[in-house]
Amino acid sequence: MPVTFGRSNVDLLKAIHFLAWRNPPPPLAITAEELIAITPQLLHLGAGALAWRRIADSDLQDLPAALELKRAYQFHTLQTAVDELNLTRVFSDFRAAGIEPLLVKGWAIARLYRDPAIRPFSDIDLIVQPQHTGKAREFLQNAWRYPINIDLHEELKDSDGQNVEAMFARSQLINLNGTKIRVPCEEDHLRFLCLHALRHGIWRPLWLCDVAVALENRRADFDWQSCLGDNQIQANWILSTIKLANQLLGAEINDTPVAEIKKPLPRWFVNAVLQNWQAAKGMKQISLNAIVLSNQFSFREKLAELSYRWHRPIEASLDLQIPFNRLPRLPIQLAASLLRVPDFLDALAQRLKNR
């Protein structure tokens, strides 16, 4: 495929992530100028190591930008080993406290990559059974002792009400340095990965790589009914995400229900994801109410965050339980915004009361 200088950052991100999880990945056609232009964004997105593996044996490997990517790969190689040790320690400590955790994302998906270093993880995402939630929350008050963030998924929004007990019953134990790490079954994890990525507007291309890796490493008797569930709207979201991974990054969809879907993805859905890639910005880990009402953020920062969160047709669709179809998203975004007004007014009233 011929390369033309001046491709957009989005086009470059698609090219670099395209089948990047394969062993080996296809040859990457990129110019020195394009690599220099996209390197800062790759590093910001946590894809520096992945990019380095795409160019390590090319004529570009000695460029200063390439050396930055190489350093990212070396760092993530070492960090992955450290994070794996932290993960085994967390599981051992949780179990010693009488809590059995279930790991999602992070190492649970990185272990399936051809090289775990190209899929770095910066936190440990855990699910515990409902009867252990309070105990786990109390345990994590001392989480400062771990040099890695631990995120406890209490409401399971990403699994949309899946029965936690059933998830544990279907889970599997994977050995890591002599410690058994509990991870979801393939069906539950693919579902989780899709819905989690959607909750955040799929702003990182790596999350679509995760979906592709989970999809292409599934066993022969993968149960699609279990993965998609009985809720047709949620099934639509999951299938749309898988189709997007195919459309943008080349994920294999033969012998999947996605292959039977003839309708193209809604243009607004594809555009929303690509716009998020272009912005390369995830939402601050703080509620919009807190940002707007806080004195820590400037007026310009508040406007920027309001503007960014307004352009969230994917998240608005999930909030209102609307399938991904060709219907315009503006009314849905408006409705989703109006639903947040009471919470904002409550927060404002509480702030005024505490003054």
Coordinates of C-alpha atoms in Angstrom, one line a residue:
M1 CA 0.0 0.0 0.0
P2 CA 1.6 3.3 -1.0
V3 CA 2.3 5.9 1.6
T4 CA 1.6 9.5 1.1
F5 CA 3.2 12.1 3.5
G6 CA 0.8 14.1 5.4
R7 CA -1.6 11.4 6.7
S8 CA -3.6 12.5 9.7
N9 CA -2.7 11.3 13.2
V10 CA -5.8 9.1 13.1
D11 CA -4.7 7.4 9.9
L12 CA -1.2 6.8 11.4
L13 CA -2.8 5.4 14.6
K14 CA -4.8 3.0 12.5
A15 CA -1.8 1.9 10.5
I16 CA 0.4 1.4 13.6
H17 CA -2.2 -0.6 15.5
F18 CA -3.5 -2.5 12.5
L19 CA -3.0 -6.2 13.3
A20 CA -0.2 -5.1 15.8
W21 CA -1.0 -8.0 18.1
R22 CA -0.3 -10.7 15.5
N23 CA 2.9 -12.7 15.6
P24 CA 4.4 -11.4 13.3
P25 CA 2.4 -8.3 12.5
P26 CA 2.3 -7.2 8.9
P27 CA 4.9 -4.8 7.6
L28 CA 4.3 -1.2 8.5
A29 CA 4.6 1.4 5.8
I30 CA 5.4 4.7 7.5
T31 CA 7.8 7.5 6.7
A32 CA 10.4 9.1 9.0
E33 CA 8.4 12.3 9.0
E34 CA 5.2 10.5 10.0
L35 CA 6.9 8.6 12.8
I36 CA 8.3 11.8 14.2
A37 CA 4.9 13.5 14.0
I38 CA 3.0 10.7 15.7
T39 CA 5.5 9.6 18.4
P40 CA 4.3 12.1 21.1
Q41 CA 0.7 10.9 20.7
L42 CA 1.8 7.2 20.8
L43 CA 3.6 7.8 24.1
H44 CA 0.7 9.6 25.5
L45 CA -1.7 6.7 24.6
G46 CA 0.6 4.1 26.1
A47 CA 1.4 2.6 22.7
G48 CA 5.1 3.5 22.5
A49 CA 6.2 -0.1 23.1
L50 CA 3.7 -1.4 20.5
A51 CA 5.0 1.0 17.9
W52 CA 8.6 0.1 18.6
R53 CA 7.9 -3.6 17.9
R54 CA 6.4 -2.5 14.6
I55 CA 9.6 -0.6 13.5
A56 CA 12.4 -2.4 15.4
D57 CA 13.7 -4.1 12.3
S58 CA 13.1 -1.3 9.9
D59 CA 15.2 1.5 8.5
L60 CA 13.6 3.9 11.0
Q61 CA 15.0 2.2 14.1
D62 CA 17.8 4.7 14.6
L63 CA 15.7 7.9 14.4
P64 CA 15.6 9.9 17.6
A65 CA 11.8 9.4 17.7
A66 CA 12.3 5.6 17.3
L67 CA 14.7 5.6 20.2
E68 CA 12.0 7.2 22.3
L69 CA 9.7 4.4 21.4
K70 CA 12.5 1.9 22.1
R71 CA 13.0 3.4 25.6
A72 CA 9.2 3.1 26.2
Y73 CA 9.4 -0.6 25.2
Q74 CA 12.4 -1.2 27.5
F75 CA 10.6 0.6 30.4
H76 CA 7.4 -1.3 29.9
T77 CA 9.3 -4.6 29.7
L78 CA 10.7 -4.0 33.1
Q79 CA 7.5 -2.4 34.4
T80 CA 5.5 -5.5 33.3
A81 CA 7.7 -7.8 35.4
V82 CA 7.3 -5.5 38.4
D83 CA 3.6 -5.2 37.9
E84 CA 3.3 -9.0 37.7
L85 CA 5.0 -9.3 41.1
N86 CA 2.7 -6.7 42.5
L87 CA -0.3 -8.6 41.1
T88 CA 0.7 -11.8 42.7
R89 CA 1.2 -10.0 46.0
V90 CA -2.2 -8.3 45.8
F91 CA -3.9 -11.7 45.2
S92 CA -2.0 -13.3 48.0
D93 CA -2.8 -10.5 50.4
F94 CA -6.5 -10.4 49.4
R95 CA -6.8 -14.2 50.0
A96 CA -5.0 -13.9 53.3
A97 CA -7.7 -11.4 54.3
G98 CA -10.4 -13.9 53.3
I99 CA -11.3 -12.1 50.0
E100 CA -11.2 -13.9 46.6
P101 CA -10.6 -11.3 43.8
L102 CA -11.4 -11.6 40.1
L103 CA -9.0 -9.7 37.7
V104 CA -10.3 -8.0 34.6
K105 CA -8.4 -6.1 31.9
G106 CA -4.7 -5.4 32.6
W107 CA -2.7 -8.6 32.9
A108 CA -5.8 -10.7 32.2
I109 CA -5.7 -9.6 28.6
A110 CA -1.9 -8.6 28.3
R111 CA -1.0 -12.3 28.9
L112 CA -2.6 -13.1 25.5
Y113 CA -0.4 -10.7 23.5
R114 CA 2.6 -11.9 21.6
D115 CA 4.7 -9.7 24.0
P116 CA 3.0 -8.5 27.2
A117 CA 5.2 -5.4 27.2
I118 CA 3.3 -4.0 24.2
R119 CA 0.2 -4.0 26.4
P120 CA 1.2 -2.2 29.6
F121 CA -1.2 -1.8 32.4
S122 CA -1.0 0.9 35.0
D123 CA -3.5 -0.5 37.5
I124 CA -5.1 -3.6 38.8
D125 CA -8.9 -3.9 38.2
L126 CA -10.6 -6.2 40.6
I127 CA -14.1 -7.6 41.1
V128 CA -15.1 -9.2 44.4
Q129 CA -18.3 -11.0 45.4
P130 CA -21.0 -8.8 47.0
Q131 CA -20.5 -10.1 50.5
H132 CA -16.8 -9.1 50.4
T133 CA -17.3 -5.6 49.0
G134 CA -17.1 -3.8 52.4
K135 CA -14.2 -5.9 53.5
A136 CA -12.3 -5.2 50.3
R137 CA -13.0 -1.5 50.5
E138 CA -11.6 -1.5 54.0
F139 CA -8.6 -3.5 52.9
L140 CA -7.8 -1.1 50.2
Q141 CA -7.6 1.8 52.6
N142 CA -4.1 0.5 53.2
A143 CA -3.4 0.1 49.5
W144 CA -0.7 2.8 49.7
R145 CA 1.7 -0.1 50.4
Y146 CA 1.3 -1.2 46.8
P147 CA 3.2 0.7 44.1
I148 CA 0.3 0.3 41.7
N149 CA -3.2 1.6 41.7
I150 CA -6.0 -0.9 42.6
D151 CA -9.4 -0.2 41.2
L152 CA -12.3 -2.0 42.8
H153 CA -15.3 -2.4 40.4
E154 CA -18.2 -2.3 42.8
E155 CA -21.1 -1.4 40.6
L156 CA -20.0 -3.5 37.6
K157 CA -21.3 -0.9 35.1
D158 CA -19.0 -2.5 32.5
S159 CA -20.8 -5.8 32.9
D160 CA -24.2 -4.2 33.0
G161 CA -25.7 -6.1 35.8
Q162 CA -24.2 -9.4 35.2
N163 CA -24.5 -11.7 38.1
V164 CA -21.2 -11.6 39.9
E165 CA -21.7 -15.0 41.5
A166 CA -22.2 -16.4 38.0
M167 CA -19.0 -14.6 36.8
F168 CA -17.0 -16.2 39.6
A169 CA -18.5 -19.6 38.9
R170 CA -17.5 -19.4 35.3
S171 CA -14.0 -17.9 36.0
Q172 CA -10.7 -19.7 35.6
L173 CA -7.4 -19.7 37.4
I174 CA -4.2 -18.9 35.5
N175 CA -0.8 -19.5 37.0
L176 CA 1.5 -16.5 37.3
N177 CA 4.9 -17.1 39.0
G178 CA 3.3 -19.7 41.2
T179 CA 0.2 -17.7 42.2
K180 CA -3.2 -18.6 40.8
I181 CA -4.8 -15.5 39.3
R182 CA -8.6 -15.6 38.9
V183 CA -9.7 -14.2 35.5
P184 CA -13.1 -14.2 33.8
C185 CA -14.1 -16.9 31.3
E186 CA -13.5 -15.9 27.7
E187 CA -17.2 -15.0 27.1
D188 CA -17.4 -12.7 30.2
H189 CA -14.1 -11.1 29.5
L190 CA -14.8 -10.2 25.9
R191 CA -18.1 -8.7 27.0
F192 CA -16.4 -6.7 29.7
L193 CA -13.7 -5.4 27.4
C194 CA -16.2 -4.2 24.9
L195 CA -18.5 -2.5 27.4
H196 CA -15.6 -0.9 29.3
A197 CA -14.1 0.5 26.1
L198 CA -17.5 2.0 25.2
R199 CA -18.0 3.5 28.6
H200 CA -14.8 5.6 27.9
G201 CA -15.6 6.3 24.2
I202 CA -12.8 3.9 23.1
W203 CA -10.4 6.8 23.3
R204 CA -7.4 4.4 23.3
P205 CA -6.8 2.3 20.1
L206 CA -5.2 -0.3 22.4
W207 CA -8.7 -1.1 23.8
L208 CA -9.8 -2.2 20.4
C209 CA -6.6 -4.3 20.2
D210 CA -7.7 -5.9 23.4
V211 CA -11.0 -6.8 21.9
A212 CA -9.2 -8.2 18.9
V213 CA -6.8 -10.3 21.0
A214 CA -9.7 -11.7 23.1
L215 CA -11.6 -12.5 19.9
E216 CA -8.8 -14.2 18.1
N217 CA -7.7 -16.2 21.1
R218 CA -11.1 -17.6 21.9
R219 CA -11.5 -21.4 22.1
A220 CA -13.3 -23.3 19.4
D221 CA -16.5 -23.8 21.5
F222 CA -16.8 -20.2 22.5
D223 CA -20.4 -19.6 23.6
W224 CA -21.7 -16.5 21.9
Q225 CA -25.0 -16.6 23.6
S226 CA -23.3 -16.4 27.0
C227 CA -21.2 -13.5 25.8
L228 CA -23.9 -11.5 24.2
G229 CA -26.6 -12.2 26.8
D230 CA -30.3 -11.8 26.6
N231 CA -30.4 -8.0 26.4
Q232 CA -30.6 -7.2 22.6
I233 CA -29.4 -3.6 23.1
Q234 CA -26.3 -4.7 25.0
A235 CA -25.7 -7.4 22.4
N236 CA -25.8 -4.6 19.7
W237 CA -23.2 -2.6 21.6
I238 CA -20.8 -5.6 21.9
L239 CA -21.2 -6.7 18.2
S240 CA -20.7 -3.1 17.1
T241 CA -17.4 -2.9 19.0
I242 CA -16.2 -6.1 17.6
K243 CA -17.1 -4.9 14.1
L244 CA -15.3 -1.7 14.7
A245 CA -12.2 -3.6 15.7
N246 CA -12.5 -5.4 12.4
Q247 CA -13.1 -2.3 10.3
L248 CA -10.4 -0.1 11.9
L249 CA -7.7 -2.6 12.9
G250 CA -8.4 -5.8 10.9
A251 CA -9.6 -8.1 13.7
E252 CA -10.7 -11.5 12.3
I253 CA -14.5 -11.9 12.5
N254 CA -15.0 -15.1 10.5
D255 CA -17.1 -17.6 12.3
T256 CA -18.6 -14.9 14.5
P257 CA -22.1 -13.4 14.6
V258 CA -20.5 -10.1 13.4
A259 CA -19.8 -11.7 10.0
E260 CA -23.5 -12.1 9.5
I261 CA -24.2 -8.3 10.0
K262 CA -24.5 -6.7 6.6
K263 CA -25.4 -3.2 7.7
P264 CA -22.5 -0.8 8.0
L265 CA -21.7 0.7 11.3
P266 CA -23.4 4.0 12.0
R267 CA -21.2 6.8 10.8
W268 CA -21.6 8.8 14.0
F269 CA -20.2 5.8 16.0
V270 CA -17.1 5.5 13.8
N271 CA -16.5 9.2 13.7
A272 CA -16.9 9.6 17.5
V273 CA -14.2 7.0 18.1
L274 CA -11.8 8.5 15.5
Q275 CA -12.4 12.0 17.0
N276 CA -11.4 10.6 20.4
W277 CA -8.3 9.1 18.9
Q278 CA -7.5 12.5 17.4
A279 CA -7.9 14.2 20.7
A280 CA -6.0 11.5 22.5
K281 CA -7.7 12.6 25.7
G282 CA -9.4 10.5 28.4
M283 CA -11.7 12.0 30.9
K284 CA -10.3 13.2 34.1
Q285 CA -10.8 10.7 36.9
I286 CA -13.2 13.1 38.6
S287 CA -16.9 13.8 38.1
L288 CA -17.9 16.7 35.9
N289 CA -19.8 18.2 38.9
A290 CA -16.7 18.3 40.9
I291 CA -14.7 20.0 38.1
V292 CA -17.3 22.7 37.5
L293 CA -17.8 23.5 41.2
S294 CA -14.1 23.2 42.1
N295 CA -11.8 26.2 42.5
Q296 CA -8.9 24.1 41.3
F297 CA -9.8 24.4 37.7
S298 CA -9.7 27.6 35.6
F299 CA -12.8 28.8 33.7
R300 CA -11.1 27.7 30.4
E301 CA -10.4 24.2 31.8
K302 CA -14.0 23.9 32.9
L303 CA -15.3 24.9 29.5
A304 CA -12.9 22.5 27.8
E305 CA -14.1 19.6 30.0
L306 CA -17.7 20.6 29.4
S307 CA -17.2 20.7 25.7
Y308 CA -15.3 17.4 25.6
R309 CA -17.9 15.5 27.7
W310 CA -20.8 17.0 25.7
H311 CA -19.4 15.3 22.5
R312 CA -20.1 11.8 23.9
P313 CA -22.7 10.1 21.7
I314 CA -21.4 6.7 22.6
E315 CA -21.6 7.2 26.4
A316 CA -25.0 9.0 26.1
S317 CA -26.4 6.0 24.2
L318 CA -25.2 3.6 26.9
D319 CA -26.7 5.9 29.6
L320 CA -30.1 5.9 28.0
Q321 CA -29.9 2.2 26.8
I322 CA -30.1 3.2 23.1
P323 CA -28.8 0.8 20.4
F324 CA -26.2 1.9 18.0
N325 CA -28.2 2.7 14.9
R326 CA -28.5 5.4 12.3
L327 CA -30.8 7.6 14.4
P328 CA -29.2 11.0 15.1
R329 CA -27.4 11.3 18.5
L330 CA -28.1 14.9 19.3
P331 CA -31.5 14.3 21.0
I332 CA -29.9 11.4 22.9
Q333 CA -27.0 13.6 24.0
L334 CA -29.4 16.3 25.1
A335 CA -31.5 13.8 27.1
A336 CA -28.5 12.3 28.7
S337 CA -27.3 15.8 29.7
L338 CA -30.7 16.7 31.2
L339 CA -30.6 13.5 33.3
R340 CA -27.4 14.8 35.0
V341 CA -28.9 18.2 35.9
P342 CA -30.5 17.0 39.2
D343 CA -27.2 15.6 40.4
F344 CA -25.5 18.9 39.5
L345 CA -28.1 20.9 41.4
D346 CA -27.7 18.7 44.4
A347 CA -23.9 19.1 44.3
L348 CA -24.3 22.8 43.9
A349 CA -26.7 23.0 46.9
Q350 CA -24.4 21.0 49.0
R351 CA -21.5 23.2 48.1
L352 CA -23.4 26.4 49.0
K353 CA -24.6 24.8 52.2
N354 CA -21.0 24.0 53.3
R355 CA -19.7 27.5 52.6

